[in-house]
PDB file of C-alpha atoms in Angstrom:
ATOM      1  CA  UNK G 193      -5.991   5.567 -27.400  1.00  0.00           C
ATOM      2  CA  UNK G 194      -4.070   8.305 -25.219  1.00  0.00           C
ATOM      3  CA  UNK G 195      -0.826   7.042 -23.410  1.00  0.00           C
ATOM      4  CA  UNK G 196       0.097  10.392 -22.450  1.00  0.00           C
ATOM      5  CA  UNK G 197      -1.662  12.090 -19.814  1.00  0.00           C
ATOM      6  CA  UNK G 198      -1.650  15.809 -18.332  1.00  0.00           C
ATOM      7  CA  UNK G 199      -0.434  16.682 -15.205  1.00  0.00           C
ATOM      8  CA  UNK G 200      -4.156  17.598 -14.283  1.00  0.00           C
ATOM      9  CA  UNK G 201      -5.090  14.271 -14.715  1.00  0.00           C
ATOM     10  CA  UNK G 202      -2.223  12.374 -13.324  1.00  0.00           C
ATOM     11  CA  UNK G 203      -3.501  15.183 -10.378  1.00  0.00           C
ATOM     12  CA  UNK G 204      -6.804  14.095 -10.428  1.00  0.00           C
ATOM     13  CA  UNK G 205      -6.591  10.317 -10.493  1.00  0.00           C
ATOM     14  CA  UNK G 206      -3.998  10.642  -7.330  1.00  0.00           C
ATOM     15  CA  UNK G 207      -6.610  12.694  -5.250  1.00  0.00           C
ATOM     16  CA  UNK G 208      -8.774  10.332  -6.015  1.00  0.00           C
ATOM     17  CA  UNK G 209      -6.497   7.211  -4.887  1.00  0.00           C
ATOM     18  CA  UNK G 210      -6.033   9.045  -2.055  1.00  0.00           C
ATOM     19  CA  UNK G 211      -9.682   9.645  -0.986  1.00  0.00           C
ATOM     20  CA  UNK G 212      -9.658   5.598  -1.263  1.00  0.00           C
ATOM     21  CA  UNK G 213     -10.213   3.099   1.847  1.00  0.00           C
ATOM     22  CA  UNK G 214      -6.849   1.683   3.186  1.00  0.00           C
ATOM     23  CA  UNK G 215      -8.659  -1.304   4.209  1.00  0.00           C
ATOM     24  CA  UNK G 216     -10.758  -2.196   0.989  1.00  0.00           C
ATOM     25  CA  UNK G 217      -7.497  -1.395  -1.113  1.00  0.00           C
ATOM     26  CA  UNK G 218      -5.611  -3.893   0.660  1.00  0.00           C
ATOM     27  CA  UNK G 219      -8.708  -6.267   0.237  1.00  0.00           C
ATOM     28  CA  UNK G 220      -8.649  -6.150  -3.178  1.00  0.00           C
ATOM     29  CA  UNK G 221      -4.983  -6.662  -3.986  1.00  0.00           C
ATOM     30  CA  UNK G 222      -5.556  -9.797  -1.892  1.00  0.00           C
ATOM     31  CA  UNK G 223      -8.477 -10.857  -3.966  1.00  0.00           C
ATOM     32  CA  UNK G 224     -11.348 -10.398  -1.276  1.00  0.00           C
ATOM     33  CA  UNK G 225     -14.306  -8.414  -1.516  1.00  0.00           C
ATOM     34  CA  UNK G 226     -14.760  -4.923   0.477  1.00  0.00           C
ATOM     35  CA  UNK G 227     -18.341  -6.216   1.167  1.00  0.00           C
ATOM     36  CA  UNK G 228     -16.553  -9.499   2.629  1.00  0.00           C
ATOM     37  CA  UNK G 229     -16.228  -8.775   6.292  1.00  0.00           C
ATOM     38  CA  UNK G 230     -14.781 -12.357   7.785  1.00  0.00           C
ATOM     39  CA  UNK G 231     -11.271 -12.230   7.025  1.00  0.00           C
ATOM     40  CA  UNK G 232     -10.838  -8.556   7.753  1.00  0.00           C
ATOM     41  CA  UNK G 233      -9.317  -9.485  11.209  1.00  0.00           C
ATOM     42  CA  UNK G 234      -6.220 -11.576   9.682  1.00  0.00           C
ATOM     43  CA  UNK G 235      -6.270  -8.563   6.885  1.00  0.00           C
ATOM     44  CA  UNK G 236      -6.036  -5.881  10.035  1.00  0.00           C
ATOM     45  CA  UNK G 237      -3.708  -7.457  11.694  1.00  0.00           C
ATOM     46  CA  UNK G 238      -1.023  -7.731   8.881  1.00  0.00           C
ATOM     47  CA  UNK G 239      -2.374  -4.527   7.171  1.00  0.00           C
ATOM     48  CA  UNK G 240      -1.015  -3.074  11.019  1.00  0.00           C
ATOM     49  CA  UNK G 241       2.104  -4.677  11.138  1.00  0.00           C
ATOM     50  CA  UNK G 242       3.222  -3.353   7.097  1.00  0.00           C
ATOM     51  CA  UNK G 243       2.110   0.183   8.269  1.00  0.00           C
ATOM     52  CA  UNK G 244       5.135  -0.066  10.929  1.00  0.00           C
ATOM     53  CA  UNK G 245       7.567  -1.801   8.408  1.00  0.00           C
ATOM     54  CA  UNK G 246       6.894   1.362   6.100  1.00  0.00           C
ATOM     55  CA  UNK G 247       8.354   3.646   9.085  1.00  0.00           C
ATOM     56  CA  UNK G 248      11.150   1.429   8.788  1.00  0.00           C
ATOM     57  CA  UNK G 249      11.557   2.103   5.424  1.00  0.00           C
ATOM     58  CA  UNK G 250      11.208   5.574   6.248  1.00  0.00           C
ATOM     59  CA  UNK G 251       7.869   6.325   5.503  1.00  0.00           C
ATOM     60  CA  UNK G 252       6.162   7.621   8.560  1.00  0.00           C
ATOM     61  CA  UNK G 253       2.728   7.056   8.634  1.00  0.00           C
ATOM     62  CA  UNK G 254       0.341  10.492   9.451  1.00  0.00           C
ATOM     63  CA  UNK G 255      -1.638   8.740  12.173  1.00  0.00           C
ATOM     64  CA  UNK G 256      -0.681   6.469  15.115  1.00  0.00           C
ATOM     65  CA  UNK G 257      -3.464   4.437  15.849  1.00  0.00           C
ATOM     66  CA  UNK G 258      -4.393   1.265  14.661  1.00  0.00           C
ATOM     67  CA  UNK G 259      -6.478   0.962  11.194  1.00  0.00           C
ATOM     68  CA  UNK G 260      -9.590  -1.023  12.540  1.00  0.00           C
ATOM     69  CA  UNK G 261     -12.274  -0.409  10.012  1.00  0.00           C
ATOM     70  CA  UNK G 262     -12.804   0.524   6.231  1.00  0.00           C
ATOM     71  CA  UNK G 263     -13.227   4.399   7.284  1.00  0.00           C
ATOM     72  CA  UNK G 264      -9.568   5.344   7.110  1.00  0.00           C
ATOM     73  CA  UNK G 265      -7.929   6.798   4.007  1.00  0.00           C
ATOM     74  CA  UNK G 266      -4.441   7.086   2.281  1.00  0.00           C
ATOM     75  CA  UNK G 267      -4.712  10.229   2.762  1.00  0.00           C
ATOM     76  CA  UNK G 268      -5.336  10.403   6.358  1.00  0.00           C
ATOM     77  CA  UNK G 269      -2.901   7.635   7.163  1.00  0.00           C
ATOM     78  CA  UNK G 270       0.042   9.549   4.862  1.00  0.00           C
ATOM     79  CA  UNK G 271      -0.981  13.021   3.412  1.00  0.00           C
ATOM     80  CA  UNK G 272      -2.007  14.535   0.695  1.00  0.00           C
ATOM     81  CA  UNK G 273       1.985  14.089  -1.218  1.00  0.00           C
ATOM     82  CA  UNK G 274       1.926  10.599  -0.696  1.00  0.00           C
ATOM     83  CA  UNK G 275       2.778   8.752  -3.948  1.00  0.00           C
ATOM     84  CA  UNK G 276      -0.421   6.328  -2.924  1.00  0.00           C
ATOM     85  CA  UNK G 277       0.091   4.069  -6.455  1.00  0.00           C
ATOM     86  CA  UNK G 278       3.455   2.923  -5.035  1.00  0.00           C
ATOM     87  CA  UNK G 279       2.661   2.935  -1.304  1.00  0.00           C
ATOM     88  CA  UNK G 280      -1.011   1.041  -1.935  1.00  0.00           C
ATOM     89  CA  UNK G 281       0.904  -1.515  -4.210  1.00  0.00           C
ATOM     90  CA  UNK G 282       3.521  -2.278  -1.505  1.00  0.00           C
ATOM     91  CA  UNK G 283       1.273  -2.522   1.121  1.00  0.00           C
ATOM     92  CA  UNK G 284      -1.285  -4.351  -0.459  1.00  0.00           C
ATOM     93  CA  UNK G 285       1.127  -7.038  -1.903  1.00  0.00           C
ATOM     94  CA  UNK G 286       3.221  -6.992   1.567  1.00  0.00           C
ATOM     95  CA  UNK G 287      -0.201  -7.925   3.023  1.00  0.00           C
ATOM     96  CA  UNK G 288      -1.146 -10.676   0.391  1.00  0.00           C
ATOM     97  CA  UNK G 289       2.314 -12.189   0.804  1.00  0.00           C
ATOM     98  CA  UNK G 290       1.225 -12.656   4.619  1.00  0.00           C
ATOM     99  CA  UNK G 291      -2.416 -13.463   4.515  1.00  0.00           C
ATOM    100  CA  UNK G 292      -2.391 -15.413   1.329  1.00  0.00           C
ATOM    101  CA  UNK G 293       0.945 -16.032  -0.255  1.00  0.00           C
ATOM    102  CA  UNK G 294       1.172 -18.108  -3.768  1.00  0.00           C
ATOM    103  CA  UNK G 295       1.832 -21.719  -3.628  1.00  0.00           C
ATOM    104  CA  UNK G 296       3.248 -21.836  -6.083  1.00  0.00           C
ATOM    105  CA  UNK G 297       7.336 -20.470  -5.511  1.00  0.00           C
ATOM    106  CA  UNK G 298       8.108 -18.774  -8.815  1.00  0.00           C
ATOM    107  CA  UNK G 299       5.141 -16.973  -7.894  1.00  0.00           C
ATOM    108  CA  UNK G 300       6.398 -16.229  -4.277  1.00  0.00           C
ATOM    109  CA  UNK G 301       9.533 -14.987  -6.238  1.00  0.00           C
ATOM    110  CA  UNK G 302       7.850 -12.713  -8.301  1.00  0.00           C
ATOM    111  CA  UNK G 303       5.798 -11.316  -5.517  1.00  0.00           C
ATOM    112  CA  UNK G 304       8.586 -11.284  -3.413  1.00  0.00           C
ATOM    113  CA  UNK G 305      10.614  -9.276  -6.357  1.00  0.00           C
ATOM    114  CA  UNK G 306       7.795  -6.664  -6.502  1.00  0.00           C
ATOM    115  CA  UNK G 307       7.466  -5.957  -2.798  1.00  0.00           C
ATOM    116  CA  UNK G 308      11.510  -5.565  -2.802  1.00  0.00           C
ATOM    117  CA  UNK G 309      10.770  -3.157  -5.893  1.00  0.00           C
ATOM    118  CA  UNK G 310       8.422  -1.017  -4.211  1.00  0.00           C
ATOM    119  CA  UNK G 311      10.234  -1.099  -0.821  1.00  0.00           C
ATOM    120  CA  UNK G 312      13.279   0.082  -2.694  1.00  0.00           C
ATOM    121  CA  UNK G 313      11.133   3.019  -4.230  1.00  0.00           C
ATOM    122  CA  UNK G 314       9.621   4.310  -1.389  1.00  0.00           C
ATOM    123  CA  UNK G 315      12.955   4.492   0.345  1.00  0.00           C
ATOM    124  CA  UNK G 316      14.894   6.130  -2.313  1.00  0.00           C
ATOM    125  CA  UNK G 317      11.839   8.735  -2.631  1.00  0.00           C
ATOM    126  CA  UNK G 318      12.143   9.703   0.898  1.00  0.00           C
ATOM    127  CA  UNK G 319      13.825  12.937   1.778  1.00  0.00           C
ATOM    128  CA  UNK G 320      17.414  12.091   3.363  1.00  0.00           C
ATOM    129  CA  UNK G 321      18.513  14.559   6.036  1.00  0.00           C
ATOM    130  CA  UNK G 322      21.767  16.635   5.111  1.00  0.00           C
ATOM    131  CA  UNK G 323      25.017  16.132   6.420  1.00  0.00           C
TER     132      UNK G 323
END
């Protein structure tokens, strides 16, 4: 088995994340089908309000309107440099924190840990304006 990749493929795989559903991402970190359509209104409407946290965080998303369907990308809602592993992953867990979180609480603190993880990332990757 090959740990180490080349940058071609480390290329490849992101273009391919990219060309990925925002929707059915987000549905599958939070353990629903893509084909299951009843809970993507609670899904929307959280999968919405973590696309404004990220501007927040400084991560402006491409596109202003609202994600109502399966048809939008990563790569139309951020561009083609988006690091979509660490963007989908927040996202996706923000959103499962929200429309199912763990009952569990050292579960909820693990979750909660990654999510601060990833927010943390996606700030520090951000370009800072000079002084």
């Amino acid at each position: 088995m090959t740990l180490v990749r080349g940058r071609e493929e480390v290329m490849a795989e992101n273009q391919n994340a990219l060309s990925r559903s925002v929707l059915d991402s987000v549905k599958h970190i939070c353990g629903v089908e893509p084909s299951m359509t009843h809970f993507d209104d609670p899904i929307l409407l959280h999968l919405n309000g973590v696309i404004f946290t990220t501007k927040q965080i400084g991560l402006d998303p491409i596109i202003t309107t609202r994600i109502t369907d399966s048809s939008t990308t990563w790569e139309q809602l951020y561009g083609p440099d988006c690091d979509v592993f660490v963007v989908e992953n927040y996202i996706g867990l923000k959103v499962k924190e929200l429309f199912d979180p763990p009952t569990n609480s050292s579960t909820m603190e693990a979750l909660r840990r990654n999510i601060d993880q990833y927010e943390w990332r996606i700030n520090v990757a951000q370009p800072k304006e000079s002084e």
